[in-house]
PDB file of C-alpha atoms in Angstrom:
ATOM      1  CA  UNK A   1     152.479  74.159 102.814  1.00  0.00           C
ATOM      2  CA  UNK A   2     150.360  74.390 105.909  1.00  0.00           C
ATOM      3  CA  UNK A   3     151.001  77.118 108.081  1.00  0.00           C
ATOM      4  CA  UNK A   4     149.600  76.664 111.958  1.00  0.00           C
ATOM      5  CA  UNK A   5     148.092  79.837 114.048  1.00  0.00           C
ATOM      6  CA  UNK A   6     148.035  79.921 117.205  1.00  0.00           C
ATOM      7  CA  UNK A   7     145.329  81.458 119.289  1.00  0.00           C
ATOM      8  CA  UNK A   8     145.055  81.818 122.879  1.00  0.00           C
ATOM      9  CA  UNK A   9     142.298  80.273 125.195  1.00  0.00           C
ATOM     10  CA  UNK A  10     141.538  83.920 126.716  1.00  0.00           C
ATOM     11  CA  UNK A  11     140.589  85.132 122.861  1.00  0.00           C
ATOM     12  CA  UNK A  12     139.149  81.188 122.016  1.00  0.00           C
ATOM     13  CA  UNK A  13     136.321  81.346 125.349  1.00  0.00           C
ATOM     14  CA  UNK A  14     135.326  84.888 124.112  1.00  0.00           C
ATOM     15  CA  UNK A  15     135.101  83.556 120.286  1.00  0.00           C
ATOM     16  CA  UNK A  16     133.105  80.681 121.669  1.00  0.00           C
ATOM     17  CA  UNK A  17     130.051  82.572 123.919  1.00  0.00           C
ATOM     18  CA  UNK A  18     129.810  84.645 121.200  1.00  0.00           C
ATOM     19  CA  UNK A  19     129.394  82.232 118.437  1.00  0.00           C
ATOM     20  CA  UNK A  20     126.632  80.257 120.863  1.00  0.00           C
ATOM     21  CA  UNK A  21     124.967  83.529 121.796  1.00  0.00           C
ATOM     22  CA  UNK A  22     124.700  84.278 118.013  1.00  0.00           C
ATOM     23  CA  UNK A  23     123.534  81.330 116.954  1.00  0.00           C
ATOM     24  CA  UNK A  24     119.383  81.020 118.450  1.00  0.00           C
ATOM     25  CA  UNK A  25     119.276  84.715 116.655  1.00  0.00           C
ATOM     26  CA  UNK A  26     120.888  82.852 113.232  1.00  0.00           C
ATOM     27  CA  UNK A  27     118.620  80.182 113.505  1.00  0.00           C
ATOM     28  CA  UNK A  28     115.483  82.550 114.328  1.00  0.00           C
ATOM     29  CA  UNK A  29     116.006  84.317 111.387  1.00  0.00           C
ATOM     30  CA  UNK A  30     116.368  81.672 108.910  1.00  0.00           C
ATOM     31  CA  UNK A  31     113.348  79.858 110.463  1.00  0.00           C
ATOM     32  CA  UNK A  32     110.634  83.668 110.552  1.00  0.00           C
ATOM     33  CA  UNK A  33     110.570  83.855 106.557  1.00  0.00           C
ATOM     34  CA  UNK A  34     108.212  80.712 106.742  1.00  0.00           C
ATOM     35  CA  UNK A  35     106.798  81.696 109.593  1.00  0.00           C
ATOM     36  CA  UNK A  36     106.035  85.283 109.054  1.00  0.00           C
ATOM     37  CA  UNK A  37     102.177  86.035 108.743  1.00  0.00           C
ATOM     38  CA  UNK A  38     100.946  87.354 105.620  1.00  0.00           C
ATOM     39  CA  UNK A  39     100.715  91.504 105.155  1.00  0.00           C
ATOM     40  CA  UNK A  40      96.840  92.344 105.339  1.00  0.00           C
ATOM     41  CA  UNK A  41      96.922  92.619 101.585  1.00  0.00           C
ATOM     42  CA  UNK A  42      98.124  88.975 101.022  1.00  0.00           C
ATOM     43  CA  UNK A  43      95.063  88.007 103.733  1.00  0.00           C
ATOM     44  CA  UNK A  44      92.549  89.066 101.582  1.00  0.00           C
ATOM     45  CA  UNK A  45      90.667  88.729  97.910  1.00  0.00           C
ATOM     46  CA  UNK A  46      88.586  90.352  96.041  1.00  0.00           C
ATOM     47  CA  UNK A  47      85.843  89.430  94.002  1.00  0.00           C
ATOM     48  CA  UNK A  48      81.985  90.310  91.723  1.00  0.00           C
ATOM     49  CA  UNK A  49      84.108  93.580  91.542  1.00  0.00           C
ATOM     50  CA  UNK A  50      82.282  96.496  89.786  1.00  0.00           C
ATOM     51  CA  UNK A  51      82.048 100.490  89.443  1.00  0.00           C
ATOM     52  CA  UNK A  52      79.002 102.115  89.095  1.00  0.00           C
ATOM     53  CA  UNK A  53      79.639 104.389  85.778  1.00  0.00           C
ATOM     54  CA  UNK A  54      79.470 108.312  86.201  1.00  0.00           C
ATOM     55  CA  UNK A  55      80.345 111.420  84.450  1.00  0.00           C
ATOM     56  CA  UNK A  56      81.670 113.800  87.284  1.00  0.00           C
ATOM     57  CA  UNK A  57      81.978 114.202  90.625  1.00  0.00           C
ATOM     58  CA  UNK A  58      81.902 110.676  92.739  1.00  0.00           C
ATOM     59  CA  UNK A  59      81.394 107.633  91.747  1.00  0.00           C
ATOM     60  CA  UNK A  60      81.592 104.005  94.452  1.00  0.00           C
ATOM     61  CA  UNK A  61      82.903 100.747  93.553  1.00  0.00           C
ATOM     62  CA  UNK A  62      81.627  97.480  95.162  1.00  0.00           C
ATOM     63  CA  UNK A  63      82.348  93.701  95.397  1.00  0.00           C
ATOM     64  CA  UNK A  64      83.163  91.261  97.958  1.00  0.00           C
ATOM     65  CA  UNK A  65      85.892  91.213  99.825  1.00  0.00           C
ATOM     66  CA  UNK A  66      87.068  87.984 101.872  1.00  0.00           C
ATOM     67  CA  UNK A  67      89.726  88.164 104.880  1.00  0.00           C
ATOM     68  CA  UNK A  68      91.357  84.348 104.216  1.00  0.00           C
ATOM     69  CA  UNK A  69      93.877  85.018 107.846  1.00  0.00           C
ATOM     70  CA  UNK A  70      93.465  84.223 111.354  1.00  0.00           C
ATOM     71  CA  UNK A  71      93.855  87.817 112.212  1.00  0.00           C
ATOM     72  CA  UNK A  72      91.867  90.889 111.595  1.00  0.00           C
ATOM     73  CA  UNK A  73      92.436  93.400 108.495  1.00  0.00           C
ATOM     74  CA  UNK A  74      91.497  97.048 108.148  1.00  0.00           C
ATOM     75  CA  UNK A  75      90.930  98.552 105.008  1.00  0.00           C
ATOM     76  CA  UNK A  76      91.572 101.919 105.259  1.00  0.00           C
ATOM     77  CA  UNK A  77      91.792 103.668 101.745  1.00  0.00           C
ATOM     78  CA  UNK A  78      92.880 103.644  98.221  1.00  0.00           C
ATOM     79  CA  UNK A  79      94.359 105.087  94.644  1.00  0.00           C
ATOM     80  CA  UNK A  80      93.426 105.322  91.414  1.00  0.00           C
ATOM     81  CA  UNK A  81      94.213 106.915  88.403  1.00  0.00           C
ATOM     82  CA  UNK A  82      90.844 107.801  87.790  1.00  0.00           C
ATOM     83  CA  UNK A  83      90.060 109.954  91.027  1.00  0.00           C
ATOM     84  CA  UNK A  84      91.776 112.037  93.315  1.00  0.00           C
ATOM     85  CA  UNK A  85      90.705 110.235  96.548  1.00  0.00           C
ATOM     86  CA  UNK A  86      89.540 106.702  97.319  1.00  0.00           C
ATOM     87  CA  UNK A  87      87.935 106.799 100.812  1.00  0.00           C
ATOM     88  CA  UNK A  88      85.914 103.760 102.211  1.00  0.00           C
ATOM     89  CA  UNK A  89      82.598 105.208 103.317  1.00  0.00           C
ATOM     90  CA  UNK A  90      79.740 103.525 105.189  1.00  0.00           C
ATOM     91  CA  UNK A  91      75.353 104.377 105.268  1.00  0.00           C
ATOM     92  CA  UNK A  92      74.745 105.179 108.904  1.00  0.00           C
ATOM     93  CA  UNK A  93      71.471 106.838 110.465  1.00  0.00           C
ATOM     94  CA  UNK A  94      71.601 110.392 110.898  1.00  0.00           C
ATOM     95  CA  UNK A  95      70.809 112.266 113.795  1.00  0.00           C
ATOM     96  CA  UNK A  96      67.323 113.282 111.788  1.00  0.00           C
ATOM     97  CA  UNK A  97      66.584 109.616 111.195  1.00  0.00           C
ATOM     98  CA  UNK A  98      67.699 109.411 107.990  1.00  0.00           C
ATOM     99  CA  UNK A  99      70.792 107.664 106.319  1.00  0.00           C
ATOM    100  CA  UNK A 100      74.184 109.616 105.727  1.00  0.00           C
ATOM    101  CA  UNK A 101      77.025 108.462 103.911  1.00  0.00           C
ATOM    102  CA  UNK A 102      80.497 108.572 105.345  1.00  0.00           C
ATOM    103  CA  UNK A 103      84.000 108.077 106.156  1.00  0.00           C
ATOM    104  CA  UNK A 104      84.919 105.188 108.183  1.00  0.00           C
ATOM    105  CA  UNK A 105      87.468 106.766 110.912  1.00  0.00           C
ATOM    106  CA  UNK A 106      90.601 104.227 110.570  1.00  0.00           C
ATOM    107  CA  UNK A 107      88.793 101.972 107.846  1.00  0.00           C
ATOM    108  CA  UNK A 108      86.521  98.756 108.034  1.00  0.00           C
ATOM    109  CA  UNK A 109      87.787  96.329 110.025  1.00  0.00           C
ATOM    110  CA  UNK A 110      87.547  92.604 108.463  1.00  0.00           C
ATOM    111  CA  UNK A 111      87.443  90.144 111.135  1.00  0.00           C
ATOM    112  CA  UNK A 112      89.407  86.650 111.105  1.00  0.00           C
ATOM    113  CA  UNK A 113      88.149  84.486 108.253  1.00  0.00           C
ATOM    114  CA  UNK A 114      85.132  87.110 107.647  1.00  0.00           C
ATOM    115  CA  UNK A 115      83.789  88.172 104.618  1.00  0.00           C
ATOM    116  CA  UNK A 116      82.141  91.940 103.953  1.00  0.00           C
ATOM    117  CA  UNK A 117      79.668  92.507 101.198  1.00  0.00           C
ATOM    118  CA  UNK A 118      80.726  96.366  99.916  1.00  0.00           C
ATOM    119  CA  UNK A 119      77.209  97.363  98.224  1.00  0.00           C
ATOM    120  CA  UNK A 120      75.234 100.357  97.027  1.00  0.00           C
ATOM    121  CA  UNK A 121      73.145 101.039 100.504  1.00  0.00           C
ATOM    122  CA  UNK A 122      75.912  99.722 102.456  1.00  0.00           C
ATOM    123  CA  UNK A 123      79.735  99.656 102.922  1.00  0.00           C
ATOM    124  CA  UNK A 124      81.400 100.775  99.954  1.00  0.00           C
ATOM    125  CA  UNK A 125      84.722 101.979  97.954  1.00  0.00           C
ATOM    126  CA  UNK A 126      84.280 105.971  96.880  1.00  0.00           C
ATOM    127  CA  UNK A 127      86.121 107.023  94.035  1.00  0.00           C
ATOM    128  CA  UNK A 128      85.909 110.849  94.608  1.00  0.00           C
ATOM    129  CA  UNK A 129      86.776 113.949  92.824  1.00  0.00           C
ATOM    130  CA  UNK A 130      86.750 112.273  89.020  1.00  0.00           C
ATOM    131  CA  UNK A 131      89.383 112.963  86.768  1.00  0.00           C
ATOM    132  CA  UNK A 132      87.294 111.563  83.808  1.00  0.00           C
ATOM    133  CA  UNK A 133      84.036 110.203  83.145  1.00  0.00           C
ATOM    134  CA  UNK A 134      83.855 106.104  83.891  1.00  0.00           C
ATOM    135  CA  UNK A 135      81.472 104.984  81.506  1.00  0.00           C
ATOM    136  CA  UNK A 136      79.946 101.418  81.098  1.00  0.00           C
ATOM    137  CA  UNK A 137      82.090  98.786  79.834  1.00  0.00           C
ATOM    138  CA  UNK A 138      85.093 100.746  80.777  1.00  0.00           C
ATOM    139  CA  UNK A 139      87.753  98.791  82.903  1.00  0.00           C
ATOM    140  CA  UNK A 140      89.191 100.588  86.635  1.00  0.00           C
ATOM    141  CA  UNK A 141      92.198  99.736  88.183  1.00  0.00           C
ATOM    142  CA  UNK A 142      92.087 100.640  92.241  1.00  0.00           C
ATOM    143  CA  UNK A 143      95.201 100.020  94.952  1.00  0.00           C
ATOM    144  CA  UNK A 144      93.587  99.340  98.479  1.00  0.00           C
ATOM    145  CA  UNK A 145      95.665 100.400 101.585  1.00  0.00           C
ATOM    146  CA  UNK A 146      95.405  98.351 104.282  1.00  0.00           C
ATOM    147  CA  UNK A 147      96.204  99.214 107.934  1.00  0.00           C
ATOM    148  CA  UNK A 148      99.854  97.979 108.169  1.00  0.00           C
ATOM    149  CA  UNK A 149     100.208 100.249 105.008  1.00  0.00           C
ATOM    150  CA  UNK A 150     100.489  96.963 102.403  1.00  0.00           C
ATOM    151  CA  UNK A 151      97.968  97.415  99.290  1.00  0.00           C
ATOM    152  CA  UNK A 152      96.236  95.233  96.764  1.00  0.00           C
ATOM    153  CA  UNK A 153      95.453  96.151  93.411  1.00  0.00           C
ATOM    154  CA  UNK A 154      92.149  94.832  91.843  1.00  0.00           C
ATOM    155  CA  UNK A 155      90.476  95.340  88.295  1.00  0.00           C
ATOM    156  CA  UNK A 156      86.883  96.489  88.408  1.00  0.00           C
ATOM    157  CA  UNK A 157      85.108  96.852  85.194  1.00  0.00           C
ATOM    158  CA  UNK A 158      82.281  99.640  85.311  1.00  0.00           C
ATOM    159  CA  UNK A 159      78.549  99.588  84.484  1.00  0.00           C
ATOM    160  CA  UNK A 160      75.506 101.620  84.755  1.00  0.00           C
ATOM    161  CA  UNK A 161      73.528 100.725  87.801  1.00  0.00           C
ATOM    162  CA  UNK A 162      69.950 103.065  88.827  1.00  0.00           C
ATOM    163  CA  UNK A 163      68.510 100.546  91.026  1.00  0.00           C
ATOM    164  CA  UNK A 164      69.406 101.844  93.854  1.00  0.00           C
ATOM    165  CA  UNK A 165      68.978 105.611  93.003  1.00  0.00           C
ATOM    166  CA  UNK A 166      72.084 106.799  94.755  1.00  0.00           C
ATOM    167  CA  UNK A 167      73.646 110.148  94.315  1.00  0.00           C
ATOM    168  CA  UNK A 168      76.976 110.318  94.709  1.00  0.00           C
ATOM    169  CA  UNK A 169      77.381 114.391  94.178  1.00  0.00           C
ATOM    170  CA  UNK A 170      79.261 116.858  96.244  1.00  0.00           C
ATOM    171  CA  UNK A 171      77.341 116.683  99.672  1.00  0.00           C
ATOM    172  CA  UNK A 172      76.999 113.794 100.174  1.00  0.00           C
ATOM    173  CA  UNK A 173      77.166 113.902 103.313  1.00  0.00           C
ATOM    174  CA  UNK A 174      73.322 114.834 103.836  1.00  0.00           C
ATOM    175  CA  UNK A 175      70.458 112.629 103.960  1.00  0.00           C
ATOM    176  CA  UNK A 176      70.362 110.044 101.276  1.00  0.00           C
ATOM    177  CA  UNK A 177      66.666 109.315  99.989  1.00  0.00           C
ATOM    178  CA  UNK A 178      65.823 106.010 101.571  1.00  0.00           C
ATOM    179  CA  UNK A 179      68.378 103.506 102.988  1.00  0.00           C
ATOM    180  CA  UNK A 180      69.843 102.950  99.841  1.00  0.00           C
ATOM    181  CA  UNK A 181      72.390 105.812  99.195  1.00  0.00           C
TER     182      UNK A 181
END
């Protein structure tokens, strides 16, 4: 059998206003899951990828990464398994007039739709305090952080690279030789 409730008009009005004041917030929500911008590590890829091999110390890895978003991206730092700290470093003239390599304070900032070339003599990835030799052939794994804390993990495979004779020792922080530290 049907049964029949009665409910006032003074508890029906209230019911009412808040059922309409609820429902632009409903509707907002179900609507912002397609509408929500990508984190910074959905905006970008990564790609030509490498490590340069060492024994000890430091060691950089390089490639090209591409910002594919219509806002900017910072990429402020990293992980691996195969160093203790993953910094991204810049060359930069010294007071002296030479070139210094170091940290970027609160990462490299990828414009809109830019791309950024990290390369021995330039911008780069450093892999410091090795846990283990990389050695040529050998495959890395690295997790960038980006500046709203999302991260990306990439595959680098490592090989043995002179040409630019950089030194990535303990120190290196002082002059490199030439512009391509």
């Amino acid at each position: 059998m049907f049964s029949t409730t009665f409910v006032p008009s003074s508890v029906r009005r209230p019911l009412a206003v808040l059922a309409m004041a609820t429902l632009p917030i409903t509707l907002l929500a179900a609507c912002s899951s397609d509408d929500d911008p990508a984190t910074q590590a959905q905006s970008v890829t990564i790609s030509d990828q490498w490590v340069k091999s060492a024994d000890t110390g430091m060691t950089a890895a390089f490639g090209t990464v591409a910002n594919t978003s219509g806002t900017e991206v910072t990429l402020t730092g990293g992980t691996t398994e195969v160093a203790g700290r993953v910094e991204v470093h810049e060359m930069a003239a010294s007071d002296g007039g030479g070139m210094v390599m170091r940290l970027i304070e609160g990462g490299l900032d990828i414009g809109p739709e830019q791309t950024v070339e990290l390369r021995p003599g330039g911008n780069h990835i450093m892999l410091m305090d090795l846990r283990q030799p990389i050695k040529a052939g050998d495959t890395v794994t690295l997790t960038l952080r980006f500046g709203d804390g999302s991260t990306r993990e990439f595959v680098a495979r490592a090989r043995d690279f002179n040409g630019a004779r950089e030194d990535y020792a303990p120190g290196h922080g002082a002059p490199a030789a030439g512009t391509d530290g």
